[in-house]
Short mmCIF file of C-alpha atoms in Angstrom, two decimals:
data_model
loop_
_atom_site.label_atom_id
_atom_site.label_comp_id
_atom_site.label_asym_id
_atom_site.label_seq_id
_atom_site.Cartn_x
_atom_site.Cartn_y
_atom_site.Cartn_z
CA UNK A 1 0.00 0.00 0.00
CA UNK A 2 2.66 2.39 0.62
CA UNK A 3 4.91 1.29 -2.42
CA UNK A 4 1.54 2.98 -4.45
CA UNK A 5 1.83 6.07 -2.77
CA UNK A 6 5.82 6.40 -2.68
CA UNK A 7 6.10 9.56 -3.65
CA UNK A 8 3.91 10.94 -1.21
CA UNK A 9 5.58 8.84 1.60
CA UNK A 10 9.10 9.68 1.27
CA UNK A 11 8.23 13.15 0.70
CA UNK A 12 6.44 13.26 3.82
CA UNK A 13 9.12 11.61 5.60
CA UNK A 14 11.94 14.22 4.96
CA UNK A 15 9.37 16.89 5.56
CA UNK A 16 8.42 15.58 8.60
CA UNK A 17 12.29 14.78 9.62
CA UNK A 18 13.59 18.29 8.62
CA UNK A 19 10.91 20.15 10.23
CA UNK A 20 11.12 18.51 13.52
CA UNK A 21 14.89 18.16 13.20
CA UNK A 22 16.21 20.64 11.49
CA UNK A 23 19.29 20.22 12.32
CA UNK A 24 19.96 17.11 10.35
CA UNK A 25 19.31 18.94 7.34
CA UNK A 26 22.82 19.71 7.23
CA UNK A 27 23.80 15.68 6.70
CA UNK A 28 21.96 15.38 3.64
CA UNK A 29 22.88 17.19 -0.01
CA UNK A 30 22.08 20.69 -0.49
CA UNK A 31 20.94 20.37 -3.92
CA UNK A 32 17.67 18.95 -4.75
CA UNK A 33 18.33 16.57 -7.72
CA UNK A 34 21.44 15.35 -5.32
CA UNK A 35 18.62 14.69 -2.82
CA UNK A 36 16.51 13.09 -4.94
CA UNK A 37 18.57 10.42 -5.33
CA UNK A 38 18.95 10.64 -1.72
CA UNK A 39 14.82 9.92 -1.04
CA UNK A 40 15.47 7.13 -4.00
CA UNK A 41 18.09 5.14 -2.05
CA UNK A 42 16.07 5.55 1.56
CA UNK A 43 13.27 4.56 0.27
CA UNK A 44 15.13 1.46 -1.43
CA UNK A 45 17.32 0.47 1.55
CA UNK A 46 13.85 0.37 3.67
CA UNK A 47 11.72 -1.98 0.67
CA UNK A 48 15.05 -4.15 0.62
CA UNK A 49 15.29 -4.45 4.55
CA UNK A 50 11.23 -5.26 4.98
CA UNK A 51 11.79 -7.65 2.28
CA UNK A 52 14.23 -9.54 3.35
CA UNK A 53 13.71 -9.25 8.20
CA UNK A 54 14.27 -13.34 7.70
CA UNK A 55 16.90 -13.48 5.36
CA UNK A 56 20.36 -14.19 7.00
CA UNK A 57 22.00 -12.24 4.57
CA UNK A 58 20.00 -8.96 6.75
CA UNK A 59 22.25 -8.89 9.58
CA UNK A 60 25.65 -8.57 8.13
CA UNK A 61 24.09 -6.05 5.50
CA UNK A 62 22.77 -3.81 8.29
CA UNK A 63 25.94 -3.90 10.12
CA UNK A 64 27.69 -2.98 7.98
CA UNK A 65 24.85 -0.09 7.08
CA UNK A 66 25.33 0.72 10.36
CA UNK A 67 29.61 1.09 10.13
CA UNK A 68 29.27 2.98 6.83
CA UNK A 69 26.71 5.36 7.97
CA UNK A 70 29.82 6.80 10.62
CA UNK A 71 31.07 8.25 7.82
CA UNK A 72 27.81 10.76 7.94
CA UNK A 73 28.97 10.95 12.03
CA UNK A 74 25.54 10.06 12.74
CA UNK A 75 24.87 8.95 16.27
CA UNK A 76 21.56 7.56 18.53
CA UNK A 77 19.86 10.27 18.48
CA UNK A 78 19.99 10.47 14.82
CA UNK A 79 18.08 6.93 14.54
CA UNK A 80 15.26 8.08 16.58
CA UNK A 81 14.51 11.03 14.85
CA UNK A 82 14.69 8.79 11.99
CA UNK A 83 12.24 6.32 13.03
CA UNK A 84 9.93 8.64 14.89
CA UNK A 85 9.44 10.22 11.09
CA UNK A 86 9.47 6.64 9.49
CA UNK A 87 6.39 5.79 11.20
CA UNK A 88 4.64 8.93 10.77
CA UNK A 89 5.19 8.69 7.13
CA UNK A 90 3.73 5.12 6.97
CA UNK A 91 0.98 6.64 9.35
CA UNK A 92 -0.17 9.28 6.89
CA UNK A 93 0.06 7.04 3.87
CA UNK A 94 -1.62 4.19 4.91
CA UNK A 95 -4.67 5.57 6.10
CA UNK A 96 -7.12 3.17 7.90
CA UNK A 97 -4.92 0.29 7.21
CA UNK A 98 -2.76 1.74 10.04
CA UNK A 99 -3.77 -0.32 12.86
CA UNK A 100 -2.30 -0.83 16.45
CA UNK A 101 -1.30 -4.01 15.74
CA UNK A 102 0.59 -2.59 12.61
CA UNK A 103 2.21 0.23 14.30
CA UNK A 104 3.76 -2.13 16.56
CA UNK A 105 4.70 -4.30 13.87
CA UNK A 106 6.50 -1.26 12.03
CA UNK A 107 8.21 -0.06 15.50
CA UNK A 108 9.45 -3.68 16.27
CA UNK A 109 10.79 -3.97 13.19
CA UNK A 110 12.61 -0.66 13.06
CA UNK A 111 14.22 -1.24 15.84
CA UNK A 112 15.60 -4.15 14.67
CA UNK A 113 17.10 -2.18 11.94
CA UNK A 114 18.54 0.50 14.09
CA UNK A 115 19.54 -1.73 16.88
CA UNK A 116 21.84 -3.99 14.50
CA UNK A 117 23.32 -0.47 12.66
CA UNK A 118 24.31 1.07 16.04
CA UNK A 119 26.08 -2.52 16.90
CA UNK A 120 27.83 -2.64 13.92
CA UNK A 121 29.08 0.79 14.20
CA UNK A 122 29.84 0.01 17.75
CA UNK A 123 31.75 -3.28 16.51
CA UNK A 124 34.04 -1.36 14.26
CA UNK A 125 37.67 -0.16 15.55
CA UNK A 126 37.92 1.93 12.27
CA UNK A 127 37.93 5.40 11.86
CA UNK A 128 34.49 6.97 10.63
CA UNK A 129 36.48 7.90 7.42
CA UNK A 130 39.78 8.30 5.22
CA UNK A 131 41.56 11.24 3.91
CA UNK A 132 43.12 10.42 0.93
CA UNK A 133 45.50 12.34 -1.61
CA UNK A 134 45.24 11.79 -5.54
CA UNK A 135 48.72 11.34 -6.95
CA UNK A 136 47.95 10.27 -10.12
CA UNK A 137 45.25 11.03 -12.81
CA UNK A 138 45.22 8.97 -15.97
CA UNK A 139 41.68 9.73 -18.30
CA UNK A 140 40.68 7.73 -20.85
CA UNK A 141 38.83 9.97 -23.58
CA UNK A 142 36.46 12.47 -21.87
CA UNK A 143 34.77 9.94 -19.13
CA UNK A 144 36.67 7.50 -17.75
CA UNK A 145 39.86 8.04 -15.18
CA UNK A 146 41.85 5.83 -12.80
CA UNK A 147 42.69 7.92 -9.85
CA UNK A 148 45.65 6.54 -7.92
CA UNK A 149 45.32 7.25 -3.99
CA UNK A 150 47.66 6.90 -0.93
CA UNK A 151 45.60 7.33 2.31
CA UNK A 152 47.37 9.00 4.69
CA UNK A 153 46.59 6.03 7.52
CA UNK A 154 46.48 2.01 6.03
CA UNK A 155 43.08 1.48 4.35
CA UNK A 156 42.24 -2.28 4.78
CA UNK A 157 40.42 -4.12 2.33
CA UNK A 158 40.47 -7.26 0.08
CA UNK A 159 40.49 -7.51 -3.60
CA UNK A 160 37.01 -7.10 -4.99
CA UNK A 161 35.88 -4.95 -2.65
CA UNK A 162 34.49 -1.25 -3.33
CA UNK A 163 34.43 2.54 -0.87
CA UNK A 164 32.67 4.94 -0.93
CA UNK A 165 34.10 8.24 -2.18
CA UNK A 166 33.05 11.87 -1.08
CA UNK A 167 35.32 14.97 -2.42
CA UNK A 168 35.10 18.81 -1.20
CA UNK A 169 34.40 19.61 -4.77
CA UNK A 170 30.99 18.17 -4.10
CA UNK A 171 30.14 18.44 -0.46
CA UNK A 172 28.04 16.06 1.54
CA UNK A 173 27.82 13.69 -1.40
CA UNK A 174 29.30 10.22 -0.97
CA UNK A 175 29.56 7.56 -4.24
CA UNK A 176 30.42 3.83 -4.47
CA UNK A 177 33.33 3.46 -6.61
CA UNK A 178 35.12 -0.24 -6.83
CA UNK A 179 39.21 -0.76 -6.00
CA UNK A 180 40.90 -1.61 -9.22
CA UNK A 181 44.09 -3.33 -7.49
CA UNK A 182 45.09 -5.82 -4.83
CA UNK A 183 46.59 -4.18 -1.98
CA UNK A 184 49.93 -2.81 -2.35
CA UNK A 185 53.05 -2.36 -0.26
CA UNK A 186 52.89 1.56 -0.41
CA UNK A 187 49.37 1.73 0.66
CA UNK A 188 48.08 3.15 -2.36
CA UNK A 189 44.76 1.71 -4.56
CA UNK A 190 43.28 2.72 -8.05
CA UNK A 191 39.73 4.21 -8.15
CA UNK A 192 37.99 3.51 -11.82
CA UNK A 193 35.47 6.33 -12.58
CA UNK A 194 33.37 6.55 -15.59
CA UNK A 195 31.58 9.74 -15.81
CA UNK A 196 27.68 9.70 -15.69
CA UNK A 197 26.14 12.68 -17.40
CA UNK A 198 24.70 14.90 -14.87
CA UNK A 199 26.69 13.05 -11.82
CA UNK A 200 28.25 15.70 -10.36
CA UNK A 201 30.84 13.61 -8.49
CA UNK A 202 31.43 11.72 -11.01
CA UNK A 203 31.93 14.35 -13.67
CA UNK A 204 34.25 16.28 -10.82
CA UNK A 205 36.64 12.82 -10.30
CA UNK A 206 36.86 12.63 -13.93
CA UNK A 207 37.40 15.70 -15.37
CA UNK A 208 38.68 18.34 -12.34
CA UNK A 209 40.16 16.15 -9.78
CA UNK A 210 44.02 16.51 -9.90
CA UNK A 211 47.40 15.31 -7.95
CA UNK A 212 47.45 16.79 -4.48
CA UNK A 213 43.25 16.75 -3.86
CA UNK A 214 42.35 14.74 -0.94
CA UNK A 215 39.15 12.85 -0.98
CA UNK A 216 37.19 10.88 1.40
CA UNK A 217 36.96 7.05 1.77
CA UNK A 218 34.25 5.24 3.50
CA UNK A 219 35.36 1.85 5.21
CA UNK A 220 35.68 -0.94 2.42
CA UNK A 221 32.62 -3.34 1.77
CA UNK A 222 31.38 -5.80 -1.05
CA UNK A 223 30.88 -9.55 -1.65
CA UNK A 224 32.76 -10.02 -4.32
CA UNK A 225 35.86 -11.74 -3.61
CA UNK A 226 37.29 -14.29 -4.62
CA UNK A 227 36.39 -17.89 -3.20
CA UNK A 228 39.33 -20.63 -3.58
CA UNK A 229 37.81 -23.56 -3.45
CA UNK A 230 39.73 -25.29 -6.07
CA UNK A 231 36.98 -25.01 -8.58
CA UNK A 232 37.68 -23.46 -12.38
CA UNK A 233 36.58 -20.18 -12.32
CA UNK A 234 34.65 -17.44 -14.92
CA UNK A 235 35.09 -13.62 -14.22
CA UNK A 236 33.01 -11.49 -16.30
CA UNK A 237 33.37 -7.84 -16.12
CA UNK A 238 31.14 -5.09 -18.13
CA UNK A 239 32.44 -1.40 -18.28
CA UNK A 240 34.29 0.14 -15.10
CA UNK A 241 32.64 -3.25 -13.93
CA UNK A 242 36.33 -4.43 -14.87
CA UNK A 243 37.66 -2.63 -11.38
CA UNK A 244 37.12 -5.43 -8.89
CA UNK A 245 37.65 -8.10 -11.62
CA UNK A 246 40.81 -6.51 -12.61
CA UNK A 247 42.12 -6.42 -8.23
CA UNK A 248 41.09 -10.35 -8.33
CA UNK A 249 42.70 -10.71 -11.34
CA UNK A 250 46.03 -8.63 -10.34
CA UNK A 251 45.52 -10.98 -6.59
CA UNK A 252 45.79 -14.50 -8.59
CA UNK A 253 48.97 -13.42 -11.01
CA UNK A 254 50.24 -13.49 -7.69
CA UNK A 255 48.78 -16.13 -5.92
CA UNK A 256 48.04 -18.07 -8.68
CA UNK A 257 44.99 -20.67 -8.62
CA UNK A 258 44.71 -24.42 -8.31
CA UNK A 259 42.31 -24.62 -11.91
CA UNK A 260 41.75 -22.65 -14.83
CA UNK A 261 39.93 -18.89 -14.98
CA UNK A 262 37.90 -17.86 -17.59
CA UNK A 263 37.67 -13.91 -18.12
CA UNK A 264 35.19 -11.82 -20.21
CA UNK A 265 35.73 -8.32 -20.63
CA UNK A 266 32.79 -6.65 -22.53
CA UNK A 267 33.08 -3.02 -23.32
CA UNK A 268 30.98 -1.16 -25.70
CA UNK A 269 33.74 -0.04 -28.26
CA UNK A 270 37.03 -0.63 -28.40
CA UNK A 271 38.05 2.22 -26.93
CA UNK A 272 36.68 1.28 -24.28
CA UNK A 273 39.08 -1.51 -23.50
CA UNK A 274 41.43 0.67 -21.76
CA UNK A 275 43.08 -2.07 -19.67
CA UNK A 276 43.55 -4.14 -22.82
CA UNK A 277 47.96 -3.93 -22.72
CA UNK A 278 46.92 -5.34 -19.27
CA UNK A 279 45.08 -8.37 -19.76
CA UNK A 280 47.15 -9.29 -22.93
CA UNK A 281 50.33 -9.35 -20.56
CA UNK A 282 48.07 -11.37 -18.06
CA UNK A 283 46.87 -13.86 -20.72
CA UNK A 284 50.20 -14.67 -21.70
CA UNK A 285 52.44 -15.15 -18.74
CA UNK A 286 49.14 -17.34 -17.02
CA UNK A 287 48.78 -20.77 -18.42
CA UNK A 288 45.76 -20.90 -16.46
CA UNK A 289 43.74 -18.13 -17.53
CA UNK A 290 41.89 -17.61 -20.85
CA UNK A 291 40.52 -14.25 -22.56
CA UNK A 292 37.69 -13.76 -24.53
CA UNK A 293 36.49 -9.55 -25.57
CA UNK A 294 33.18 -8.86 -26.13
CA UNK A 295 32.79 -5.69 -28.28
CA UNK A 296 29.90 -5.09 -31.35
CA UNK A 297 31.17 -5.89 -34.64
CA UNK A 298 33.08 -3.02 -36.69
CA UNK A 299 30.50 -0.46 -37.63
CA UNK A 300 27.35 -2.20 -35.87
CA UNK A 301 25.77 -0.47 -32.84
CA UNK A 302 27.15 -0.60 -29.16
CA UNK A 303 24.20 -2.54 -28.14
CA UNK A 304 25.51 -5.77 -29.95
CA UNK A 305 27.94 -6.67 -27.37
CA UNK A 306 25.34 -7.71 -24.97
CA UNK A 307 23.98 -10.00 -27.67
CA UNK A 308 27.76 -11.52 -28.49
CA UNK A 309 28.38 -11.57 -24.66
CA UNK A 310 25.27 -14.31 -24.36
CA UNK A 311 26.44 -15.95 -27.59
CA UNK A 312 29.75 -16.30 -26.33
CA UNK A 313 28.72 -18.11 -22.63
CA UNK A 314 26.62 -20.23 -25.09
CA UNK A 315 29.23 -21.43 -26.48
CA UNK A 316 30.97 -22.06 -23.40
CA UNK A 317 30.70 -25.36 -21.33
CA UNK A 318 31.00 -26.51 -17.63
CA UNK A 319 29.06 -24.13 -16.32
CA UNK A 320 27.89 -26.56 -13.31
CA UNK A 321 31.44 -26.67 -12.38
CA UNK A 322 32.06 -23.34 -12.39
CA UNK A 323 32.38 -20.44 -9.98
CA UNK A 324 31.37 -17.14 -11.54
CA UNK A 325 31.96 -13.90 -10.92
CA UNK A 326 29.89 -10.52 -12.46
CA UNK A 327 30.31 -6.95 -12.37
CA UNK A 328 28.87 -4.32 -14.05
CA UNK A 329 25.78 -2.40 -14.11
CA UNK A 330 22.87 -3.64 -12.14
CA UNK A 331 21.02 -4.88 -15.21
CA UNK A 332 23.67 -6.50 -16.63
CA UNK A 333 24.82 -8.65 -13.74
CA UNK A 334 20.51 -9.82 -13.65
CA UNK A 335 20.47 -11.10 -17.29
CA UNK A 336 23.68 -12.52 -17.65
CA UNK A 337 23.12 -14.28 -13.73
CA UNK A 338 19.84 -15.35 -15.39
CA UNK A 339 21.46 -16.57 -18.69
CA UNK A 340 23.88 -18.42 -16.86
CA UNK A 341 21.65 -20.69 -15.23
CA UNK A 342 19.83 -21.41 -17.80
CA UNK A 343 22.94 -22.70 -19.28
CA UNK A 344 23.58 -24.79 -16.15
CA UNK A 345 25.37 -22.61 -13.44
CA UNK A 346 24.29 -23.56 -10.14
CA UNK A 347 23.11 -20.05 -8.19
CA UNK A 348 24.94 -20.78 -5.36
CA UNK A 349 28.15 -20.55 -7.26
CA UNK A 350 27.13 -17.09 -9.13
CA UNK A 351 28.87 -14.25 -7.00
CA UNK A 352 28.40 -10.71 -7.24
CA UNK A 353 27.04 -7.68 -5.26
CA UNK A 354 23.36 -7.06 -4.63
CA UNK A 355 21.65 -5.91 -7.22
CA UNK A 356 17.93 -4.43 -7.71
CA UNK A 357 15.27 -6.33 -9.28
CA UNK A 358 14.78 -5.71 -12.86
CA UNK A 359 12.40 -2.94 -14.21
CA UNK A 360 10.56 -1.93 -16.44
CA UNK A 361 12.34 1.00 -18.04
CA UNK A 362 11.57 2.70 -21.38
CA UNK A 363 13.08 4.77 -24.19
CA UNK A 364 12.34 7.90 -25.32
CA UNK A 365 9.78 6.61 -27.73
CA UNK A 366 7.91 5.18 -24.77
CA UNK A 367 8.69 1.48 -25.97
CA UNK A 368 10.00 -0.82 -23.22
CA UNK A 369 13.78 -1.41 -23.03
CA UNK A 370 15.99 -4.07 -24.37
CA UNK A 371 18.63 -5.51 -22.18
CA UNK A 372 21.57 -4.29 -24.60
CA UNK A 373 19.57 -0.64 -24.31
CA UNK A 374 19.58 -0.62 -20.84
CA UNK A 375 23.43 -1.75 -20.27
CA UNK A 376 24.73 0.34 -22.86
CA UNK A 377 22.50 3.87 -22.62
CA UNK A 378 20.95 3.51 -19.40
CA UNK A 379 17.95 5.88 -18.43
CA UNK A 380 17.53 8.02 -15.83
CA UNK A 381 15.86 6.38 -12.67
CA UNK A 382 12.68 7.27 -10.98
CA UNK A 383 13.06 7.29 -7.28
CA UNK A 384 8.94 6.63 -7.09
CA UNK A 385 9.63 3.00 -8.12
CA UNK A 386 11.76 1.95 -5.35
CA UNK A 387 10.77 -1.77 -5.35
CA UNK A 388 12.90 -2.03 -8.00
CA UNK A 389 15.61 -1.03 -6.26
CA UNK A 390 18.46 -2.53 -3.79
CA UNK A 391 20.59 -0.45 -1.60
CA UNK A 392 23.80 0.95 -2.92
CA UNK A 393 25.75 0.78 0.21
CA UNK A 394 25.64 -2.93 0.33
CA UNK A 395 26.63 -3.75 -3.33
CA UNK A 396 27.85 -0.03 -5.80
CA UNK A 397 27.97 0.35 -7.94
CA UNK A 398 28.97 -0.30 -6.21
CA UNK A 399 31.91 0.40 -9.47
CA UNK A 400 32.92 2.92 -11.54
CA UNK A 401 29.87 5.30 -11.01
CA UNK A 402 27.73 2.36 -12.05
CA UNK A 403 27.47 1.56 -8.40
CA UNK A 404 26.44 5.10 -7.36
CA UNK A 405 24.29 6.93 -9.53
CA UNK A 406 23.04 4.64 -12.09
#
C-alpha cells in the first residue's frame, strides 16, 4: 500500500524529519536533484530491509549499514529522529490500514534495523572515514579516469571490494566506486570512474580532480571476492565493472589458482578496453587463464555486445562446475546471472554484489527497453519506483559510477 503512494511517503518523511529536526538537514545534499537520489536510495534500503527481516544475509548487511553510515557521524539520536518520522510517514500514507497491531509491527521492526546499525558501528575499531591524496590522474577519452590514492593512515580491504568516495568539490555527497588493485606495499589503490552525465561527483573525479586533492573514503565493503575452493573459475566484467575483476585478477597473477579462470571483458567499443595492454600481458604469462572480448562488430551499434556476450557463454561449457563472478551495471549482472543458469550454473556458485530487481524501463519513444539498451544507454531512474531497487551501500555500484548513480 505504501509502495503505491511512494512519492507521497518519502516526501512526507523528509518533511516531517527536517521540520522537527532541522538540524539534520545539514547531513543530507544541499541540492535537490542530489537529494533526490537521496529519497530514491532511503526509500530502497527500507523496501530491501522489509523484504528480506528473515533473510540471514540482513544482519551482516545492516551492520555494515550501520559502520558505513559513521562516515555521515551520525549517532543515537539520529536513529530516533529517523524512526519517529518513518512511522509517521507510513501513518499518513496508509490511512485506515494503520492499525495498532501494525504500528507495533513497524516499530518492532525498526528497531531491529537500528539496533543492528548502532552494533555494527559500535563493533568497528575503524575510523568513521579516510583522507586520501590523488597522486595520479590517468583519463581515458572524456569519461573514464583511474585515480591513484595513498591514504594518509592504512586502508584495509580485500580484492574485490568497493568505498565509498566523497570529495570537497561536491560536499556532503558520498559515491560507491570499486578498488581496481590488490593491496599494495605503499598503501596506495586505483579508483575507476566513468563519468555519468549529470553526476556531479562523477563528472568532478573525472574531469577536475588533480594530484594533491584529498578525498574521502568510506570503510571498504562488497561480496565479491574471490572464493578458492579449487573449482575453475569465470570472471566477467562489463564497463568500469572491470575494477574489482581486474584487483582479483592482479591478486591471482600473484597467488596463482589451483584450476583454470575464464575472463570476459565486454566493453561497448574498443576504446573502451582501456586495460587491454593489461590483460594481454596477463593472458600470456598465465597458463591458467583464458581471454575472450566482447565488443559489437566493426560499424554495428554498441548494443551488440550484450547479444555476443550471451552468444559467447553459449558457447561455453562446464558451467555446473564453475564459480562465476559478475560486475557491471545492475542490469547486466541480472540477465547474464539469469542466462547463466539457464545454461547450467548452479546459483549458489554465481557471486556478485546485490543488485535491484529488474524494471521496467523505457526509451524515449515510450517502448519498453531491451537488455543491450539498458546496459549500454541507461535511463535516468525514478526514485517513485523503489521496489525495483536494492541499496547501494551494500553492493555499488557499487563500481565505476555504475554503483552510485546509475
Amino acid at each position: 500500500m505504501v509502495e503505491r503512494r511512494a512519492e507521497h511517503a518519502v516526501k512526507f518523511f523528509y518533511s516531517h524529519l527536517f521540520w522537527h529536526n532541522p538540524g539534520i538537514r545539514d547531513l543530507f545534499p544541499a541540492r535537490p536533484e542530489d537529494m533526490e537520489r537521496q529519497r530514491d536510495r532511503l526509500f530502497a534500503a527500507l523496501t530491501h530491509v522489509i523484504a528480506h527481516l528473515d533473510d540471514g544475509t540482513l544482519g551482516p548487511y545492516l551492520r555494515d549499514l550501520g559502520r558505513d553510515h559513521r562516515k555521515f557521524l551520525v549517532g543515537p539520536e539520529h536513529y530516533a529522529a529517523v524512526g519517529a518520522s518513518l512511522l509517521a510517514a507510513l501513518a499518513e500514507t496508509s490511512g485506515e490500514a494503520w492499525t495498532p497491531q501494525v504500528e507495533k509491527a513497524w516499530t518492532e521492526a525498526y528497531q531491529v534495523i537500528a539496533d543492528t546499525m548502532t552494533a555494527g558501528a559500535d563493533a568497528s575499531a575503524d575510523p568513521p572515514w579516510w583522507d586520501a591524496e590523488v597522486v595520479r590522474h590517468l583519463q581515458y577519452g572524456q569519461d573514464i579516469g583511474v585515480l591513484t590514492l595513498r591514504p594518509h593512515v592504512p586502508f584495509p580491504y580485500v580484492p574485490g571490494q568497493y568505498t565509498s568516495v566523497s570529495s570537497e568539490r561536491v560536499p556532503t555527497t558520498w559515491r560507491t566506486y570499486s578498488i581496481g588493485n590488490a593491496p599494495r606495499a605503499d598503501g596506495t589503490l586505483d579508483l575507476h570512474v566513468s563519468r555519468i552525465e549529470r553526476g556531479r561527483l562523477s563528472t568532478s573525479l573525472v574531469r577536475e580532480t588533480q594530484p594533491g586533492d584529498v578525498l574521502r573514503l568510506g570503510a571498504a565493503g562488497g561480496q565479491l571476492t574471490f572464493r578458492r575452493e579449487d573449482r575453475p573459475a569465470s570472471l566477467i566484467a562489463a564497463g568500469t565493472g572491470w575494477a574489482p575483476i581486474r584487483a582479483i585478477l592482479e591478486d591471482l597473477a600473484e597467488h596463482p589458482p589451483d584450476q583454470d579462470v575464464r575472463l570476459f571483458v565486454v566493453a561497448r567499443d574498443g576504446a573502451h578496453l582501456y586495460d587491454r595492454p593489461l590483460i594481454d600481458a596477463y593472458a600470456a604469462s598465465c597458463g591458467w587463464l583464458g581471454v575472450t572480448y566482447i565488443t559489437p562488430a566493426p560499424g554495428q551499434h554498441r548494443n551488440q555486445a550484450t547479444d555476443r556476450l550471451a552468444t559467447a557463454l553459449g558457447h561455453r561449457a562446464m558451467w555446473p562446475d564453475q564459480d562465476v563472478y559478475l560486475s557491471g551495471p545492475a542490469q547486466f549482472i541480472a540477465e547474464t546471472a539469469a542466462l547463466l543458469e539457464e545454461l547450467g550454473a548452479r546459483p549458489g556458485r554465481l557471486f556478485h554484489d546485490s543488485v535491484p530487481g529488474l524494471g521496467q524501463g523505457s526509451g524515449p519513444t515510450g517502448r519498453p527497453l531491451g537488455f543491450g539498451e539498458w546496459f549500454l544507454n541507461r535511463p535516468t531512474p525514478h526514485w517513485y519506483d523503489p521496489s525495483a531497487r536494492a541499496p547501494r551501500e551494500y553492493e555499488g555500484e557499487y563500481q565505476g559510477e555504475y554503483q552510485g548513480e546509475c
